mmCIF file of C-alpha atoms in Angstrom:
data_model
loop_
_atom_site.group_PDB
_atom_site.id
_atom_site.type_symbol
_atom_site.label_atom_id
_atom_site.label_comp_id
_atom_site.label_asym_id
_atom_site.label_seq_id
_atom_site.Cartn_x
_atom_site.Cartn_y
_atom_site.Cartn_z
ATOM 1 C CA ALA A 21 81.129 92.475 66.728
ATOM 2 C CA GLN A 22 80.239 90.374 69.359
ATOM 3 C CA LYS A 23 80.265 91.794 73.218
ATOM 4 C CA ILE A 24 80.066 89.337 76.197
ATOM 5 C CA THR A 25 78.999 90.968 79.677
ATOM 6 C CA GLN A 26 79.808 89.493 83.232
ATOM 7 C CA THR A 27 78.453 91.377 85.893
ATOM 8 C CA GLN A 28 79.388 89.807 88.792
ATOM 9 C CA PRO A 29 83.045 90.170 89.765
ATOM 10 C CA GLY A 30 83.036 87.590 92.440
ATOM 11 C CA MET A 31 80.453 84.935 94.084
ATOM 12 C CA PHE A 32 80.657 82.909 96.773
ATOM 13 C CA VAL A 33 79.136 79.706 97.205
ATOM 14 C CA GLN A 34 78.510 77.221 100.292
ATOM 15 C CA GLU A 35 80.097 73.790 99.636
ATOM 16 C CA LYS A 36 77.540 71.233 98.051
ATOM 17 C CA GLU A 37 75.200 74.179 97.131
ATOM 18 C CA ALA A 38 74.436 75.469 93.582
ATOM 19 C CA VAL A 39 75.161 78.315 92.211
ATOM 20 C CA THR A 40 74.427 80.726 89.124
ATOM 21 C CA LEU A 41 77.202 82.643 87.144
ATOM 22 C CA ASP A 42 75.472 85.060 84.684
ATOM 23 C CA CYS A 43 76.371 86.433 81.455
ATOM 24 C CA THR A 44 74.822 88.154 78.791
ATOM 25 C CA TYR A 45 75.720 88.568 75.305
ATOM 26 C CA ASP A 46 74.763 91.080 72.291
ATOM 27 C CA THR A 47 75.450 89.963 68.323
ATOM 28 C CA SER A 48 73.698 90.175 65.612
ATOM 29 C CA ASP A 49 74.239 86.992 64.152
ATOM 30 C CA GLN A 50 71.207 84.393 63.640
ATOM 31 C CA SER A 51 73.483 81.434 64.527
ATOM 32 C CA TYR A 52 76.324 81.809 66.951
ATOM 33 C CA GLY A 53 77.917 79.626 70.249
ATOM 34 C CA LEU A 54 78.535 80.234 73.665
ATOM 35 C CA PHE A 55 81.042 78.762 75.493
ATOM 36 C CA TRP A 56 82.250 78.902 79.230
ATOM 37 C CA TYR A 57 85.442 78.424 80.560
ATOM 38 C CA LYS A 58 87.440 77.344 83.985
ATOM 39 C CA GLN A 59 90.528 79.614 84.567
ATOM 40 C CA PRO A 60 92.289 77.995 88.025
ATOM 41 C CA SER A 61 94.929 80.028 89.598
ATOM 42 C CA SER A 62 97.012 77.531 87.466
ATOM 43 C CA GLY A 63 96.367 80.112 84.111
ATOM 44 C CA GLU A 64 95.018 77.143 81.913
ATOM 45 C CA MET A 65 91.453 77.761 80.239
ATOM 46 C CA ILE A 66 89.594 74.431 80.839
ATOM 47 C CA PHE A 67 86.449 74.336 78.259
ATOM 48 C CA LEU A 68 83.476 73.277 80.405
ATOM 49 C CA ILE A 69 80.090 73.585 78.228
ATOM 50 C CA TYR A 70 79.322 75.040 75.048
ATOM 51 C CA GLN A 71 75.769 76.178 73.685
ATOM 52 C CA GLY A 72 74.898 76.736 70.154
ATOM 53 C CA SER A 73 72.081 79.097 69.207
ATOM 54 C CA TYR A 74 69.788 76.627 66.927
ATOM 55 C CA ASP A 75 70.463 74.044 70.273
ATOM 56 C CA GLU A 76 66.855 72.806 71.316
ATOM 57 C CA GLN A 77 67.876 71.808 74.482
ATOM 58 C CA ASN A 78 69.942 73.677 76.983
ATOM 59 C CA ALA A 79 73.378 71.848 77.476
ATOM 60 C CA THR A 80 74.295 69.889 80.508
ATOM 61 C CA GLU A 81 78.001 68.205 81.163
ATOM 62 C CA GLY A 82 77.740 66.568 84.426
ATOM 63 C CA ARG A 83 77.710 69.778 86.935
ATOM 64 C CA TYR A 84 77.306 71.918 84.637
ATOM 65 C CA SER A 85 74.359 73.458 82.548
ATOM 66 C CA LEU A 86 73.698 76.020 80.685
ATOM 67 C CA ASN A 87 70.215 78.233 81.372
ATOM 68 C CA PHE A 88 69.999 79.469 77.597
ATOM 69 C CA GLN A 89 67.812 82.214 77.395
ATOM 70 C CA LYS A 90 67.680 83.372 73.432
ATOM 71 C CA ALA A 91 65.069 86.102 73.863
ATOM 72 C CA ARG A 92 67.074 87.656 77.058
ATOM 73 C CA LYS A 93 70.637 86.999 75.020
ATOM 74 C CA SER A 94 71.343 85.122 78.454
ATOM 75 C CA ALA A 95 73.671 82.178 79.007
ATOM 76 C CA ASN A 96 74.002 81.514 82.751
ATOM 77 C CA LEU A 97 76.124 78.567 84.031
ATOM 78 C CA VAL A 98 74.697 76.682 86.644
ATOM 79 C CA ILE A 99 77.056 74.682 88.905
ATOM 80 C CA SER A 100 75.131 72.053 91.059
ATOM 81 C CA ALA A 101 76.478 70.696 93.815
ATOM 82 C CA SER A 102 79.769 72.805 94.528
ATOM 83 C CA GLN A 103 83.214 71.430 95.079
ATOM 84 C CA LEU A 104 85.854 73.166 97.020
ATOM 85 C CA GLY A 105 87.668 72.536 93.805
ATOM 86 C CA ASP A 106 85.482 74.736 91.899
ATOM 87 C CA SER A 107 87.028 77.896 93.276
ATOM 88 C CA ALA A 108 88.372 79.432 90.442
ATOM 89 C CA MET A 109 87.711 82.279 87.513
ATOM 90 C CA TYR A 110 84.768 81.787 84.929
ATOM 91 C CA PHE A 111 84.482 83.149 81.829
ATOM 92 C CA CYS A 112 81.650 83.348 79.277
ATOM 93 C CA ALA A 113 82.678 83.693 75.719
ATOM 94 C CA MET A 114 81.447 83.776 72.482
ATOM 95 C CA ARG A 115 82.640 82.697 69.213
ATOM 96 C CA GLU A 116 83.175 85.335 66.157
ATOM 97 C CA ALA A 117 84.406 84.790 62.849
ATOM 98 C CA ILE A 118 87.751 86.274 61.696
ATOM 99 C CA SER A 119 87.986 85.928 57.989
ATOM 100 C CA GLN A 120 85.279 84.559 55.484
ATOM 101 C CA GLY A 121 87.635 81.029 55.349
ATOM 102 C CA GLY A 122 85.762 80.031 57.953
ATOM 103 C CA SER A 123 88.367 80.741 61.063
ATOM 104 C CA GLU A 124 86.711 81.354 64.331
ATOM 105 C CA LYS A 125 88.438 83.231 67.171
ATOM 106 C CA LEU A 126 86.702 83.631 70.935
ATOM 107 C CA VAL A 127 85.345 86.950 72.441
ATOM 108 C CA PHE A 128 85.909 86.887 76.197
ATOM 109 C CA GLY A 129 83.921 88.731 79.110
ATOM 110 C CA LYS A 130 85.866 89.771 81.822
ATOM 111 C CA GLY A 131 84.823 86.885 83.974
ATOM 112 C CA THR A 132 83.433 85.873 87.452
ATOM 113 C CA LYS A 133 85.790 84.914 90.311
ATOM 114 C CA LEU A 134 84.114 81.697 92.293
ATOM 115 C CA THR A 135 84.859 81.337 95.684
ATOM 116 C CA VAL A 136 83.174 77.820 97.299
ATOM 117 C CA ASN A 137 83.636 78.254 101.248
ATOM 118 C CA PRO A 138 83.737 74.855 103.434
ATOM 119 C CA GLU B 10 96.381 67.677 80.625
ATOM 120 C CA THR B 11 95.396 69.042 77.327
ATOM 121 C CA GLY B 12 98.858 68.283 75.743
ATOM 122 C CA VAL B 13 99.679 72.007 74.942
ATOM 123 C CA THR B 14 102.764 73.322 76.481
ATOM 124 C CA GLN B 15 104.049 77.004 76.559
ATOM 125 C CA SER B 16 107.502 78.108 77.593
ATOM 126 C CA PRO B 17 108.501 79.627 79.361
ATOM 127 C CA THR B 18 106.351 80.001 82.585
ATOM 128 C CA HIS B 19 107.304 83.412 83.748
ATOM 129 C CA LEU B 20 109.322 86.073 81.972
ATOM 130 C CA ILE B 21 110.537 89.464 83.369
ATOM 131 C CA LYS B 22 111.660 92.039 80.803
ATOM 132 C CA THR B 23 112.528 95.925 80.627
ATOM 133 C CA ARG B 24 110.545 98.099 78.529
ATOM 134 C CA GLY B 25 112.116 98.193 75.274
ATOM 135 C CA GLN B 26 113.134 94.757 75.028
ATOM 136 C CA GLN B 27 111.991 91.762 72.451
ATOM 137 C CA VAL B 28 110.409 88.451 73.596
ATOM 138 C CA THR B 29 110.056 85.666 72.367
ATOM 139 C CA LEU B 30 107.042 83.207 73.626
ATOM 140 C CA ARG B 31 106.958 79.808 72.632
ATOM 141 C CA CYS B 32 103.954 77.043 72.341
ATOM 142 C CA SER B 33 103.956 73.548 71.638
ATOM 143 C CA SER B 34 100.411 72.131 70.001
ATOM 144 C CA GLN B 35 98.676 69.006 70.877
ATOM 145 C CA SER B 36 99.955 66.466 68.547
ATOM 146 C CA GLY B 37 98.060 66.814 65.435
ATOM 147 C CA HIS B 38 96.397 69.934 65.880
ATOM 148 C CA ASN B 39 97.576 72.551 62.996
ATOM 149 C CA THR B 40 96.185 75.495 63.636
ATOM 150 C CA VAL B 41 97.043 78.253 66.989
ATOM 151 C CA SER B 42 95.566 81.009 68.527
ATOM 152 C CA TRP B 43 97.273 83.458 70.501
ATOM 153 C CA TYR B 44 95.417 85.865 73.303
ATOM 154 C CA GLN B 45 96.588 88.303 75.860
ATOM 155 C CA GLN B 46 95.259 88.132 79.063
ATOM 156 C CA ALA B 47 95.980 91.690 81.033
ATOM 157 C CA LEU B 48 95.124 91.393 85.238
ATOM 158 C CA GLY B 49 91.420 91.269 85.746
ATOM 159 C CA GLN B 50 90.449 90.962 82.567
ATOM 160 C CA GLY B 51 89.464 88.178 79.724
ATOM 161 C CA PRO B 52 91.664 87.244 77.319
ATOM 162 C CA GLN B 53 92.168 88.917 73.917
ATOM 163 C CA PHE B 54 92.581 87.760 70.636
ATOM 164 C CA ILE B 55 96.148 88.408 68.852
ATOM 165 C CA PHE B 56 96.382 86.327 65.850
ATOM 166 C CA GLN B 57 95.881 82.767 64.668
ATOM 167 C CA TYR B 58 98.266 80.433 62.425
ATOM 168 C CA TYR B 59 96.666 77.936 60.390
ATOM 169 C CA ARG B 60 99.075 75.736 58.959
ATOM 170 C CA GLU B 61 101.925 77.916 59.238
ATOM 171 C CA GLU B 62 99.864 80.980 57.428
ATOM 172 C CA GLU B 63 98.721 84.134 59.559
ATOM 173 C CA ASN B 64 95.062 83.716 59.698
ATOM 174 C CA GLY B 65 93.810 86.368 61.385
ATOM 175 C CA ARG B 66 94.513 88.782 63.433
ATOM 176 C CA GLY B 67 93.173 91.458 66.401
ATOM 177 C CA ASN B 68 93.479 94.697 67.389
ATOM 178 C CA PHE B 69 97.285 94.878 68.386
ATOM 179 C CA PRO B 70 99.854 96.683 66.774
ATOM 180 C CA PRO B 71 102.744 95.094 64.490
ATOM 181 C CA ARG B 72 105.277 94.681 67.204
ATOM 182 C CA PHE B 73 103.365 91.396 68.011
ATOM 183 C CA SER B 74 103.960 88.837 65.358
ATOM 184 C CA GLY B 75 104.011 85.124 65.144
ATOM 185 C CA LEU B 76 105.537 82.226 63.305
ATOM 186 C CA GLN B 77 103.644 78.737 62.800
ATOM 187 C CA PHE B 78 106.607 75.940 62.241
ATOM 188 C CA PRO B 79 105.840 72.822 60.034
ATOM 189 C CA ASN B 80 105.754 70.710 63.371
ATOM 190 C CA TYR B 81 103.265 73.217 64.070
ATOM 191 C CA SER B 82 104.804 74.413 67.217
ATOM 192 C CA SER B 83 104.373 78.270 67.288
ATOM 193 C CA GLU B 84 106.187 81.426 68.692
ATOM 194 C CA LEU B 85 104.827 84.904 69.503
ATOM 195 C CA ASN B 86 107.365 87.992 69.304
ATOM 196 C CA VAL B 87 107.197 91.189 71.104
ATOM 197 C CA ASN B 88 109.341 93.745 69.861
ATOM 198 C CA ALA B 89 109.603 97.232 71.564
ATOM 199 C CA LEU B 90 108.076 96.106 75.306
ATOM 200 C CA GLU B 91 105.826 98.382 76.801
ATOM 201 C CA LEU B 92 104.801 98.241 80.436
ATOM 202 C CA ASP B 93 101.112 97.369 78.945
ATOM 203 C CA ASP B 94 102.467 94.555 77.573
ATOM 204 C CA SER B 95 102.609 92.796 81.311
ATOM 205 C CA ALA B 96 99.881 89.967 80.726
ATOM 206 C CA LEU B 97 99.370 86.465 81.004
ATOM 207 C CA TYR B 98 99.611 84.859 76.915
ATOM 208 C CA LEU B 99 97.769 81.984 75.924
ATOM 209 C CA CYS B 100 98.196 79.462 72.984
ATOM 210 C CA ALA B 101 95.679 77.503 72.016
ATOM 211 C CA SER B 102 95.666 74.537 69.556
ATOM 212 C CA SER B 103 92.653 73.110 67.441
ATOM 213 C CA LEU B 104 92.849 70.182 64.764
ATOM 214 C CA SER B 105 91.194 72.869 62.437
ATOM 215 C CA GLU B 106 89.808 76.629 62.446
ATOM 216 C CA GLY B 107 86.725 75.630 64.993
ATOM 217 C CA LEU B 108 86.647 75.772 68.689
ATOM 218 C CA LEU B 109 84.986 73.105 70.285
ATOM 219 C CA GLU B 110 88.370 71.065 69.920
ATOM 220 C CA GLN B 111 90.442 73.706 71.073
ATOM 221 C CA TYR B 112 92.862 73.347 73.675
ATOM 222 C CA PHE B 113 94.862 75.799 75.990
ATOM 223 C CA GLY B 114 97.905 75.919 77.395
ATOM 224 C CA PRO B 115 98.811 77.196 80.809
ATOM 225 C CA GLY B 116 100.439 80.706 79.218
ATOM 226 C CA THR B 117 103.407 82.284 80.086
ATOM 227 C CA ARG B 118 103.628 85.624 82.551
ATOM 228 C CA LEU B 119 105.531 88.245 80.930
ATOM 229 C CA THR B 120 106.074 91.117 83.767
ATOM 230 C CA VAL B 121 107.649 94.300 81.609
ATOM 231 C CA THR B 122 109.399 96.865 83.853
#
């Protein structure tokens, strides 16, 4: 079974600065995928970025980038130029098969609470 | 806005009661997954429905059950509520069993007293 570890319960960053949120994973699969989600206080999980294990380049989506280090089994999220609206919970997740038919589920870490200070 | 809606937003129930939570998927999405998120934890997979049939299940007891309707809306039913069932319940819809085009609803916060 896949396992996701997020060791930072909370992080603080000044507005306009960059911040890195850590994520390590454990899997015996050769092919896998990693996701980052943002969860504001409203509760909805918002997809941010995805990295496939065979992707040659680190994923980027606007101010979000993923620092993917396969040998270390880490997939850290980097948020550049932090904004006050970035304050939220951030979850790292991994896809896992739930049947032989190709269906999948997400396995989540415990999350990191990011606070952006003005 | 993801187009996925859930009702009710909040709910308070007493231990031993039964509850039904509802999810309306994004238009055209035929797959729905339900997750339970306890306070301070990440979401945990409950089950998935694909074209009205249960497609996979997580480590939850049988008192957690679900339905998916022909219009792809979905229900999560929990019988014999326990205090530990207090959580945010999230549904997520997608066009197939893949996860890259999966969208979450805002969740239903259930409190069991």
